[in-house]
Coordinates of C-alpha atoms in Angstrom, one line a residue:
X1 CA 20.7 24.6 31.3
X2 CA 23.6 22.1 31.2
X3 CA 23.0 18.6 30.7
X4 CA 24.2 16.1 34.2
X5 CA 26.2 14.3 33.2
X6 CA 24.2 11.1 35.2
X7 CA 21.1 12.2 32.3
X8 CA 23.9 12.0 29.6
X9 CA 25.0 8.1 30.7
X10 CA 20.9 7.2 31.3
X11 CA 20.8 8.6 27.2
X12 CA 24.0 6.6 26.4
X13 CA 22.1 3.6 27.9
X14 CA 19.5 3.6 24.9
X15 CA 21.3 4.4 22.3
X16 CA 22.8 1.7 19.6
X17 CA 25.0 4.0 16.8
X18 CA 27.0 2.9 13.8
X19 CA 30.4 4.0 13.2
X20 CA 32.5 3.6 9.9
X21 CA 35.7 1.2 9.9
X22 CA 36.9 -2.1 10.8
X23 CA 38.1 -1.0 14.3
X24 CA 36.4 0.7 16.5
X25 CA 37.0 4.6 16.6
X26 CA 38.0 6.5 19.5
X27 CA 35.2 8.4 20.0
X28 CA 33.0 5.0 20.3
X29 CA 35.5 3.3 22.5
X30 CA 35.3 6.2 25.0
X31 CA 31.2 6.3 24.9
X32 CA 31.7 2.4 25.4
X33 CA 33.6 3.2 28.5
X34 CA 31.1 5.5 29.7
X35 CA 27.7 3.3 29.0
X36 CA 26.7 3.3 25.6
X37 CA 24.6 0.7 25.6
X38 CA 25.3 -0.9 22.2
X39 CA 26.5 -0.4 18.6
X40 CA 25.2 -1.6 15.4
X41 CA 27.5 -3.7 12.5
X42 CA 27.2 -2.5 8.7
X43 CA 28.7 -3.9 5.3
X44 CA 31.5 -1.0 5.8
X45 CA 32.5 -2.9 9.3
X46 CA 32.8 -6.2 7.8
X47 CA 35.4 -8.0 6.2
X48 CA 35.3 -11.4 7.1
X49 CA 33.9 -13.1 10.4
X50 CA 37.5 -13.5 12.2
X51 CA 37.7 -9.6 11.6
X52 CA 34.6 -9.1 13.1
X53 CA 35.1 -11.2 16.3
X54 CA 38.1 -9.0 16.9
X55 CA 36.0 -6.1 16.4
X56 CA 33.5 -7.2 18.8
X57 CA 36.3 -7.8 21.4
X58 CA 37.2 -4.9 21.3
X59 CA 34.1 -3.1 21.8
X60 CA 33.9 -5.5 24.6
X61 CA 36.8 -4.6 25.9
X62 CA 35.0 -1.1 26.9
X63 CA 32.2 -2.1 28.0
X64 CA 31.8 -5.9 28.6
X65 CA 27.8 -6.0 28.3
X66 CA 28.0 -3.7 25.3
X67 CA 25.4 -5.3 22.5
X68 CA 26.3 -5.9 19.5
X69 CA 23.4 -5.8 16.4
X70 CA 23.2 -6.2 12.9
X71 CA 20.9 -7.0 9.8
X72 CA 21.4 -10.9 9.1
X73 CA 18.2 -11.6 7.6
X74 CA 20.5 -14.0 5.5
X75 CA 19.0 -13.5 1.3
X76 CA 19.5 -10.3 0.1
X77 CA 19.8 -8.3 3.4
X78 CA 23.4 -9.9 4.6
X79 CA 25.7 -7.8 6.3
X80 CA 28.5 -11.1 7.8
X81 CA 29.0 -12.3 4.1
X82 CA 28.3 -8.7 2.1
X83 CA 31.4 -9.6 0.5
X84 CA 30.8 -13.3 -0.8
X85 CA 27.0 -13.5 -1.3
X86 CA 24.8 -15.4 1.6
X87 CA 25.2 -18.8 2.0
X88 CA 21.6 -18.4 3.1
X89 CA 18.3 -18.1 1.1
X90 CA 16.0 -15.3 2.7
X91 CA 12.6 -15.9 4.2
X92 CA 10.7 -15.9 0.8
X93 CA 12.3 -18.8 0.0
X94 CA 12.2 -20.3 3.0
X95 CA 8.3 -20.3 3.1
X96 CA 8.4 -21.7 -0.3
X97 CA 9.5 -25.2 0.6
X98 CA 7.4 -24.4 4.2
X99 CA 9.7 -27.1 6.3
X100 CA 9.6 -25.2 9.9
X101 CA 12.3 -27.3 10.9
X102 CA 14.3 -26.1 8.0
X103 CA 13.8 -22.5 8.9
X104 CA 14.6 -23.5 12.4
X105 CA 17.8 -25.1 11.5
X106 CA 18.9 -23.0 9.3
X107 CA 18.3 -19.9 12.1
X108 CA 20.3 -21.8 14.6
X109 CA 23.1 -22.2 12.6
X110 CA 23.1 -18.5 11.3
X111 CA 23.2 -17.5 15.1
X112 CA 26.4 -19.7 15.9
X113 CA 28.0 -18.2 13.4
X114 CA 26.5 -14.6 14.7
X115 CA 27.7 -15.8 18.1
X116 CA 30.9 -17.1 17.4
X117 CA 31.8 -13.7 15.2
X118 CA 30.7 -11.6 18.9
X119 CA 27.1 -10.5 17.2
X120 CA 24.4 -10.8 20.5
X121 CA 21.6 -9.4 18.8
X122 CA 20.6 -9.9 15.0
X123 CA 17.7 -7.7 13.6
X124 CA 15.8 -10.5 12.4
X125 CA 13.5 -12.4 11.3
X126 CA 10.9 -10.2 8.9
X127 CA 7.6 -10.7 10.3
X128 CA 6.2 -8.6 8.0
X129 CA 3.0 -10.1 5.7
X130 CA 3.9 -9.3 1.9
X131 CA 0.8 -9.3 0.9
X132 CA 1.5 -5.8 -1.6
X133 CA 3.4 -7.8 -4.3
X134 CA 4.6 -4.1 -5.5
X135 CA 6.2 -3.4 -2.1
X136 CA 9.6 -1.6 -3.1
X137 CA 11.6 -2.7 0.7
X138 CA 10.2 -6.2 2.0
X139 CA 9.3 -8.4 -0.7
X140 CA 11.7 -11.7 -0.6
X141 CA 12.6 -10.9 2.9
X142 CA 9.2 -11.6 3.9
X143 CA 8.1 -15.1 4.4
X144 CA 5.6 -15.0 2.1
X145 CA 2.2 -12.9 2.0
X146 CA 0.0 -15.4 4.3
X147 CA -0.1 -14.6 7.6
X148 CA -0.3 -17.6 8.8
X149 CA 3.0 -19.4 7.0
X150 CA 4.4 -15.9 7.9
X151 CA 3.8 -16.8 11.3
X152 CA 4.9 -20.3 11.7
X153 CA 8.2 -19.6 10.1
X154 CA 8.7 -16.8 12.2
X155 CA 8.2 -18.3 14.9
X156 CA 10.9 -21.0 13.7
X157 CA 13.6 -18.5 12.8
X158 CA 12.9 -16.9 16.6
X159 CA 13.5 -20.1 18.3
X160 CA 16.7 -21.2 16.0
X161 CA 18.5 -18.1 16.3
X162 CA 17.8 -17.7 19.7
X163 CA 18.6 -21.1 20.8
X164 CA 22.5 -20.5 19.9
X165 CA 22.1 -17.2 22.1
X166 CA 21.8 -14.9 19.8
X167 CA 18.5 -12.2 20.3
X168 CA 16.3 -12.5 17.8
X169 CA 14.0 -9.1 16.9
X170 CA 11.0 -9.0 14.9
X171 CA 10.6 -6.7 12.3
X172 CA 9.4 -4.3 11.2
X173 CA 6.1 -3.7 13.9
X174 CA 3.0 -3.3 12.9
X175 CA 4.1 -4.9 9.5
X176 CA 5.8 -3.1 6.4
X177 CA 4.3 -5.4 4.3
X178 CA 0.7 -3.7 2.7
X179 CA 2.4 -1.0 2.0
X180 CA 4.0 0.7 -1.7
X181 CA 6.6 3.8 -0.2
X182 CA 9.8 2.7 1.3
X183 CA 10.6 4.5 4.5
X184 CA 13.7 4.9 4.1
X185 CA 12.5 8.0 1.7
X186 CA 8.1 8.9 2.8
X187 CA 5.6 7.6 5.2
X188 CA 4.4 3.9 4.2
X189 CA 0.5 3.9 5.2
X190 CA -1.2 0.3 6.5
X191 CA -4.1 -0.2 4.9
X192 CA -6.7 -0.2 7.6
X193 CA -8.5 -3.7 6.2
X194 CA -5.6 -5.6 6.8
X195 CA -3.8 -4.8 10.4
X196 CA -4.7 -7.9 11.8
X197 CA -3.1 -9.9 9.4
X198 CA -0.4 -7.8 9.7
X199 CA 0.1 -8.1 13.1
X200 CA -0.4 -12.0 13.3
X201 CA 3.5 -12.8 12.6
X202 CA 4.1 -10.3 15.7
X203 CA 1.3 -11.5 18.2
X204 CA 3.0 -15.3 17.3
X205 CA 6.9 -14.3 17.8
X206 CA 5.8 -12.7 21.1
X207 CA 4.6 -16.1 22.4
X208 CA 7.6 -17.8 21.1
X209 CA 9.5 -15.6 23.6
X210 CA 11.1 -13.2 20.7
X211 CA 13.6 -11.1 22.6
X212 CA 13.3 -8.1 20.4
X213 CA 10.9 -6.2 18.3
X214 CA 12.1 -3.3 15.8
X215 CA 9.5 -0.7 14.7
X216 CA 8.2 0.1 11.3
X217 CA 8.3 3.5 10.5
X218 CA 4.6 3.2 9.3
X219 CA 1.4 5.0 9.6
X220 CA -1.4 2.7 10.9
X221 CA -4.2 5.1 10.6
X222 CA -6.9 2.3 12.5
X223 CA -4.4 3.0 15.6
X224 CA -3.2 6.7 15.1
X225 CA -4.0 8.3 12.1
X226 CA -1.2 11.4 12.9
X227 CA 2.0 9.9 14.1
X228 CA 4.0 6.7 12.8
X229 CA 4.5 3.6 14.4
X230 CA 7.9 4.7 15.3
X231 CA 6.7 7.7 17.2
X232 CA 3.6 6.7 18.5
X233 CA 2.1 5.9 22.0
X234 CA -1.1 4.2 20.7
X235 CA 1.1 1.9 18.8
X236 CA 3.8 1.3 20.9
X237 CA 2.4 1.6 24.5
X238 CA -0.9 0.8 23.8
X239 CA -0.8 -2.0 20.9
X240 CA 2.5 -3.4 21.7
X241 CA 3.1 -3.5 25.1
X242 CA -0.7 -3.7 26.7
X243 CA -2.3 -5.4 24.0
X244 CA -0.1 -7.8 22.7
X245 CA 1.5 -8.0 25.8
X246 CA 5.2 -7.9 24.5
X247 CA 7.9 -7.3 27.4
X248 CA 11.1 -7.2 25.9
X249 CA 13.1 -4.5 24.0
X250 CA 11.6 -2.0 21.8
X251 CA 14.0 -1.0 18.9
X252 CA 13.8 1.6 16.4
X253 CA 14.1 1.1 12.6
X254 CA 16.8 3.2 11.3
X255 CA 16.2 6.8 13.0
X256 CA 17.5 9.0 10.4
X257 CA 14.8 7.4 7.6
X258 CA 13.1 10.3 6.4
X259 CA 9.3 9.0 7.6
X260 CA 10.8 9.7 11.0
X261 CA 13.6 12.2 10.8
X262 CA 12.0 14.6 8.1
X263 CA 9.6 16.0 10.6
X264 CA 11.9 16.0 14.0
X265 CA 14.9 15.7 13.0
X266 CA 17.3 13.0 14.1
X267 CA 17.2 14.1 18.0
X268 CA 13.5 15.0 18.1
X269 CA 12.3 11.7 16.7
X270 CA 14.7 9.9 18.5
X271 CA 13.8 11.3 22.3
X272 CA 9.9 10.9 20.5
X273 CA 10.3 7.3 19.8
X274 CA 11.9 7.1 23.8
X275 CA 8.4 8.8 25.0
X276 CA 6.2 6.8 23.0
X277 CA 7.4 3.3 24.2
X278 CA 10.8 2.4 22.9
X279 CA 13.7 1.2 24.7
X280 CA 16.5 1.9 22.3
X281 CA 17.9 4.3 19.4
X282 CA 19.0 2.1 16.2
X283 CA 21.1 5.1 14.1
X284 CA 24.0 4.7 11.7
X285 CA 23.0 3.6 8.3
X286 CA 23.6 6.4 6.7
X287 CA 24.6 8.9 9.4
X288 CA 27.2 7.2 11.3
X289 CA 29.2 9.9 13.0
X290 CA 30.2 11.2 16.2
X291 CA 28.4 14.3 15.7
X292 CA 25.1 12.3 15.3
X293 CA 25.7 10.2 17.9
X294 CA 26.2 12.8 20.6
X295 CA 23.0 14.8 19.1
X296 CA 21.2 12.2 19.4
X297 CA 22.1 11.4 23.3
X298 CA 22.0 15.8 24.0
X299 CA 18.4 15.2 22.6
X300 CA 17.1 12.7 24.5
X301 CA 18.9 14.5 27.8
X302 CA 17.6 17.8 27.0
X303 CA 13.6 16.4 26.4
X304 CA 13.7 15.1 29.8
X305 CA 14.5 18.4 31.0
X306 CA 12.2 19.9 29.0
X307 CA 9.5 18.0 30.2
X308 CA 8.9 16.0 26.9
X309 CA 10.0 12.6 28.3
X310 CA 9.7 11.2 31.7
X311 CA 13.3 10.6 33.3
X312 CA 11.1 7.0 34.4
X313 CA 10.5 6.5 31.0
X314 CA 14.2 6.7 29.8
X315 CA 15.1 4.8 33.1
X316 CA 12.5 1.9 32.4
X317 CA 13.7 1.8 28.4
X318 CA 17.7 1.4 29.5
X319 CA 16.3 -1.3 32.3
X320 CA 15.0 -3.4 29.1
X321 CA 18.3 -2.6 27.3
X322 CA 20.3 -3.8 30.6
X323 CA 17.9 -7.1 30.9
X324 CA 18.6 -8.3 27.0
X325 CA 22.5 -7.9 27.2
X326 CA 22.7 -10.1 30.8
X327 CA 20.2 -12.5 28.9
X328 CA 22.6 -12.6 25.9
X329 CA 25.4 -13.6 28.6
X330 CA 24.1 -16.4 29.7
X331 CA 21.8 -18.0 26.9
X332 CA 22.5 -20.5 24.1
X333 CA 24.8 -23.4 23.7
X334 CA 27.4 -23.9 21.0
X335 CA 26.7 -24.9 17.1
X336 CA 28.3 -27.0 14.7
X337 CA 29.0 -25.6 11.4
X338 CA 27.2 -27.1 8.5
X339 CA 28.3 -25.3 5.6
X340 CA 25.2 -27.0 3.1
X341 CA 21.9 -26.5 5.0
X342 CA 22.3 -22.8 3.1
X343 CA 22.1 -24.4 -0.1
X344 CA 20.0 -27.7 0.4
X345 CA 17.2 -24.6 1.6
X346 CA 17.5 -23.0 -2.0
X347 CA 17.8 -26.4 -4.1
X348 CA 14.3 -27.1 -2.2
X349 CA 13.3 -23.3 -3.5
X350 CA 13.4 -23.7 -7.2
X351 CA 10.6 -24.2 -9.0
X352 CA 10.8 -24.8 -12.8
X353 CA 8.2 -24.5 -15.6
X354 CA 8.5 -25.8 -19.0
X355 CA 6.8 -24.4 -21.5
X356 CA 8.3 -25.5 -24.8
X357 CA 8.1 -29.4 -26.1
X358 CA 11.6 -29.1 -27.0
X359 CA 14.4 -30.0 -24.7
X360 CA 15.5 -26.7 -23.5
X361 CA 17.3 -28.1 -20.6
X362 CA 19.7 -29.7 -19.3
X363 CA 22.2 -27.1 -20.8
X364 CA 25.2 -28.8 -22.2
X365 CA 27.5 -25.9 -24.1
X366 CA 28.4 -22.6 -23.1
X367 CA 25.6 -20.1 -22.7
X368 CA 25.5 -16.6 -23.0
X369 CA 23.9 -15.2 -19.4
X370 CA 22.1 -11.7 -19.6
X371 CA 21.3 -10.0 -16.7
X372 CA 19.0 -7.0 -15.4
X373 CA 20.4 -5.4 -12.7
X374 CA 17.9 -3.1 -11.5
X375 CA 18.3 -0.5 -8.6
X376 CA 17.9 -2.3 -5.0
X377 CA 16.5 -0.5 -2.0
X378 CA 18.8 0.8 0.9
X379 CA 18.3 -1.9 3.3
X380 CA 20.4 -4.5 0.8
X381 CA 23.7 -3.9 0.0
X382 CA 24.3 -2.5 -3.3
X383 CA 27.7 -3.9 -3.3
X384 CA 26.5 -8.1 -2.5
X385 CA 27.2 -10.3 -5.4
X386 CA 24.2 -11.9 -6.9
X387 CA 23.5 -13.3 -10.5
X388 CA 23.4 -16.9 -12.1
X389 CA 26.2 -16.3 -15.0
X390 CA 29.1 -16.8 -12.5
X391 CA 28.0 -20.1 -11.2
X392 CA 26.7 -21.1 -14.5
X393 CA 30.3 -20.5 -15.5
X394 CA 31.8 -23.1 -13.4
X395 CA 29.7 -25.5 -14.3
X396 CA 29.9 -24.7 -18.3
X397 CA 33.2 -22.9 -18.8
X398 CA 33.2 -20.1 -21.6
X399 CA 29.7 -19.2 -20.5
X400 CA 29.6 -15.3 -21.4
X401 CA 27.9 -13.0 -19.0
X402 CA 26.7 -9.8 -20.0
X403 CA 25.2 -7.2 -17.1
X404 CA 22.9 -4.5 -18.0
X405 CA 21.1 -1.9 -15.3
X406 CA 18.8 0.5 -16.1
X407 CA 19.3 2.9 -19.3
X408 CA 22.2 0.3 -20.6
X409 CA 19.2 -1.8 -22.1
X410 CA 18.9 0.0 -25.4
X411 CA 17.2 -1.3 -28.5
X412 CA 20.6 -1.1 -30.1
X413 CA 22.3 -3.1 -27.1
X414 CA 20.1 -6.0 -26.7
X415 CA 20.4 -6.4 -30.3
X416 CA 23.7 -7.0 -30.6
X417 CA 23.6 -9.0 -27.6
X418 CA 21.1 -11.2 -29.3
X419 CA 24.1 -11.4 -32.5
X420 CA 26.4 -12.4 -30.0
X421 CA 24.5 -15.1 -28.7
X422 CA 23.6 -16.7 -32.2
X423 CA 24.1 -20.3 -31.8
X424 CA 24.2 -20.7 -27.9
X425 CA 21.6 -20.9 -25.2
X426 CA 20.9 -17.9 -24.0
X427 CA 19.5 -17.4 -20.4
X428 CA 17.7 -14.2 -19.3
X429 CA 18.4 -13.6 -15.2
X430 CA 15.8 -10.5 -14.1
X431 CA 14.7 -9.7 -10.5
X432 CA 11.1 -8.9 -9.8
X433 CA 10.8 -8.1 -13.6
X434 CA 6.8 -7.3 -12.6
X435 CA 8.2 -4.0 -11.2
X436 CA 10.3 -2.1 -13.4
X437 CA 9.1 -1.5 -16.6
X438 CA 12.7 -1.4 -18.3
X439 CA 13.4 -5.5 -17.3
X440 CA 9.6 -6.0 -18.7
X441 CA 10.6 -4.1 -22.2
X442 CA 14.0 -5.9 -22.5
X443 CA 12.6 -9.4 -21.6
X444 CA 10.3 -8.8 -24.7
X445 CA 12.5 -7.5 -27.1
X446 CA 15.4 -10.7 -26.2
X447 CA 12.2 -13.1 -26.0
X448 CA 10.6 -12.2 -29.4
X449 CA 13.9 -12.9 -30.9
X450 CA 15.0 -16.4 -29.4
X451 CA 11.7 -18.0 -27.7
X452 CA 14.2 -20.8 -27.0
X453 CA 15.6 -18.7 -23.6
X454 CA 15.2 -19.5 -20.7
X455 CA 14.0 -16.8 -17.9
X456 CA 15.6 -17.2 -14.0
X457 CA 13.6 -14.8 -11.5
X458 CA 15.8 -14.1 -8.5
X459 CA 12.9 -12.0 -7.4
X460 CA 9.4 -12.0 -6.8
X461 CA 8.1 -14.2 -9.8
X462 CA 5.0 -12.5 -10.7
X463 CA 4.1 -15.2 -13.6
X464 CA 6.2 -18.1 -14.6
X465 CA 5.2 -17.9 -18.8
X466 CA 7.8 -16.7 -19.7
X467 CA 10.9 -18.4 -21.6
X468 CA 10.6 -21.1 -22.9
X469 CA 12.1 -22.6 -19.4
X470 CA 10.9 -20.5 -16.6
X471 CA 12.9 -20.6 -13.2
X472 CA 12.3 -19.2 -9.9
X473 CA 14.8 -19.2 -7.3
X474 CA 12.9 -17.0 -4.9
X475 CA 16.3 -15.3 -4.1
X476 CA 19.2 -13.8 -5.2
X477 CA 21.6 -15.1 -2.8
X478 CA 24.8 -16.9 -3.9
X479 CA 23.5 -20.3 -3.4
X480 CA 20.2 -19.0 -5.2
X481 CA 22.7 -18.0 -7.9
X482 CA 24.3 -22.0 -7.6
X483 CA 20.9 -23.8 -7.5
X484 CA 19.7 -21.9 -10.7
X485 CA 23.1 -23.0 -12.6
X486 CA 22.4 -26.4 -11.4
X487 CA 19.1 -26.3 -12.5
X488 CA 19.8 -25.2 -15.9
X489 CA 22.2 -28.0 -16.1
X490 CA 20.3 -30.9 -15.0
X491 CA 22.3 -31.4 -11.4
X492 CA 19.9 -30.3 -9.3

C-alpha cells in the first residue's frame, strides 16, 4: 500500500538525522522544507562556530522552527571545538571541585555560545551515576559515581544551559552508568540492586524543568527483562512518563547502535522506540545518509499502517517535538563571553600527590613528555586534541613529546625512550591506565627505571601512588592538558 504523503510529513516530524558536510545537502534542505523536524551537528559539520551559525541559518532558512542538536557535553565529548580541544572540563571534573554554581556558570556560558552558533538543543548533561569504574562509554563524562553529587550538578548544568535558551537533555535514561558493554557495539544490562540510584540524577533534572531526556540503550531487567530501555513501554511509558512524571521530549540515543539496530534494524527500532514512548529519532553518527534517512521515515509510516504504532502515538510524539522548538524561540537571554571560567573549573580539578621527599616539582628544564594513547570509545572524537606535552612545551620550550598507542609500547621502545630522556624530567601522561593492561605494563617498565617521573591521569585515576609526583586532572580537555603543565611547573 503506498505511504500518504500526510503519514510521510507526521514521520518527518520526529525524525532528527545527521548529514555529512559543512553545508547542508540538498536532499536535507528539501526534507527541511517539507517538515523534518530537526537535524543533529557532528565533528564532520564543524569547523569553527561562525561556520556553524551559517550552517544553522541555513537550515533555518527551510524550515524556521527546524532544531538544531548536538553532543556538547564540553570534556572529552565536544563536537563546537573538535578541532581545538574544549575550553571546558567535563562533568567528572566538575563534581570534583562540587561548586554548583560553577557547573551552573560554566553551563550557561556553554549555551550562549551553543545559542549564538544557532544550536537550540544540546544533548547534555550526563546524568548517568558512574558507579562501575570499568565502564568503557561514561566514565569522566559522568559527574561522579554518587547519586546524589550526580544529581545536584545535574541539576546545575540543566538550569545554566537552559537559562541562555538552549534545551538541555538528560542522558542517557535509566542511567548507562553500572554497566561494563558500550552500546554502541552489545546490550549494557543495569544491575537490578542499583536502579534507584540510577535513576536519582533523572527524577532531579525532571523537577529542575529539564526540557529533554535521551534514552539509554540499556536493559533494566527490574523494569523489562526482554526489551531495552530504548524500545520499551515499561520503561518509557510506564517509568518515565507516569512514574517520574516527565513531560517533555523523549529522544533516542543513537538509533543505528547495535543494542538497538542489531535486532530491528534501523527502521524497525526506530518506529519501536516511536511505540514505546518516544517523541523523536536521533540517527546520523555513523549512518548519515539520505538513504537512511528516508528508511527510517518509510518505517515509521509503514508501522502505522501496519498496525504497529498508533497514528495518536506518532501525532502526540511530533506535538512534544513542535512544543520544544517554539519553547526554544522564545527562551533565554543573551551571555557574555568569558573565555577563563573553562580553565579556572580545571585548575580547581587537579589534585596532586607527592610521594617522593625530593623536590620533583616545580619543573624548571625541558622535559621529555610520554604519552599513552589508548583507543577512545565512539561517542568522543578520535580526532580532539588532548595530552600535556604540548602545553608543557610552551611553558618549557624544547620539552620533547613522544606518543605511543597500543602495540607501539614495546619493551624495545620504551627503552630507548628511557635513553633519550637521561638527564631530563620525564613525565608519564596515561588515561584511565586502571583499564588497559598495555598503559599498566608500560607505566611499570618507564617507572622501574626512573622512580623520579612524574604520572598525569587525564582519566579516571584509579590510585594516585604512582610517580613519584602523581597528578590528576580528571580530564583530558585542552585546559586539563594547560592546568597539568602548570601544575608541573609550579604556576598553578
Amino acid at each position: 500500500m503506498p505511504l500518504s504523503g500526510d503519514l510521510l510529513r507526521l514521520a518527518d516530524a520526529v525524525l532528527f538525522p545527521g548529514f555529512a558536510g559543512h553545508t547542508p545537502p540538498d536532499w536535507l534542505r528539501r526534507r527541511l522544507g517539507e517538515g523534518l523536524a530537526g537535524v543533529v551537528l557532528f565533528s564532520r559539520n564543524i569547523a569553527d562556530p561562525a561556520q556553524v551559525a551559517r550552517l544553522t541559518a541555513a537550515l533555518r532558512a527551510e524550515n524556521p522552527s527546524v532544531l538544531v542538536g548536538t553532543d556538547e557535553e564540553s570534556g572529552e565529548v565536544t563536537r563546537l571545538e573538535v578541532a581545538t580541544g574544549s575550553s571546558r572540563p567535563g562533568g567528572y571534573a566538575l563534581g570534583v571541585v562540587d561548586d554548583v554554581g560553577l557547573t551552573e556558570d560554566l553551563a550557561r556560558h556553554l549555551g550562549g555560545d551553543l545559542a549564538a552558533a544557532g544550536i537550540t538543543i544540546d544533548f547534555a548533561p550526563s546524568a548517568d551515576v558512574n558507579s562501575n569504574p570499568d565502564n568503557p562509554v561514561i566514565g569522566l563524562r559522568a559527574f561522579g559515581a554518587d547519586p546524589v553529587l550526580v544529581s545536584r550538578h545535574t541539576r546545575a548544568f540543566v538550569r545554566g544551559l537552559q537559562s541562555a535558551g538552549v534545551a538541555a537533555c538528560a542522558k542517557h535514561f535509566p542511567g548507562h552508568g553500572d554497566t561494563s558493554v558500550d552500546s554502541h557495539h552489545g546490550v549494557p544490562v543495569v544491575a537490578e540492586g542499583g536502579i534507584e540510584d540510577a535513576l536519582l540524577p533523572f527524577r532531579e533534572a525532571i523537577k529542575e524543568g529539564v526540557r529533554a531526556v535521551m534514552t539509554g540503550h540499556l536493559l533494566v531487567p527490574s523494569y523489562d527483562a526482554e526489551l531495552p530501555a530504548t524500545l520499551s513501554p515499561k520503561v518509557l511509558t510506564g517509568l518515565l512518563r507516569e512514574e517520574l512524571g516527565f513531560q517533555g521530549m523523549i529522544i533516542t540515543d543513537g538509533i543505528e547502535m547495535a543494542a538497538v539496530s542489531g535486532a530491528y534494524g534501523i527502521g524497525g527500532a526506530s518506529a519501536r522506540a516511536i511505540a514505546a514512548g518516544a517523541d523523536a529519532i536521533c540517527v546520523g553518527g555513523e549512518r548519515a545518509d539520505e538513504a537512511t534517512a528516508a528508511g527510517i521515515r518509510d518505517a515509521i509510516a509503514a508501522a502505522v499502517t501496519e498496525g504497529l504504532l498508533p497514528e495518536e502515538r506518532l501525532a502526540d510524539a511530533a506535538r512534544r517535538v513542535r512544543e520544544l522548538a517554539d519553547w526554544t524561540a522564545s527562551s533565554g537571554s543573551p551571555v557574555p563571553q568569558d573565555g577563563y571560567i573553562g580553565l579556572t573549573a580545571a585548575r580547581r580539578a587537579v589534585r596532586i600527590t607527592r610521594r617522593s621527599t625530593a623536590p620533583v616539582l616545580p619543573l624548571t628544564t625541558p622535559a621529555h613528555v610520554v604519552e599513552l594513547a589508548p583507543e577512545m570509545n565512539l561517542a568522543i572524537d578520535k580526532g580532539t586534541p588532548w595530552g600535556v606535552g604540548e602545553p608543557l612545551g610552551r611553558l618549557l620550550p624544547g620539552t620533547a613529546v613522544t606518543r605511543l598507542a597500543a602495540g607501539e609500547a614495546t619493551g624495545p621502545e620504551l627503552e630507548r625512550l628511557i635513553a633519550a630522556a637521561a638527564g631530563r624530567p620525564l613525565v608519564v601522561v596515561v588515561r584511565d591506565a586502571h583499564r588497559y593492561a598495555w598503559q599498566g605494563e608500560a607505566l611499570r617498565h618507564l617507572l622501574s627505571a626512573r622512580p623520579d617521573a612524574v604520572v598525569v591521569e587525564m582519566g579516571l585515576p584509579a590510585r594516585s601512588d604512582l610517580g613519584a609526583v602523581h597528578i590528576a586532572t580528571y580530564g583530558s580537555a585542552r585546559v586539563c592538558g594547560q592546568a597539568a603543565a602548570e601544575a608541573l611547573t609550579g604556576t598553578l
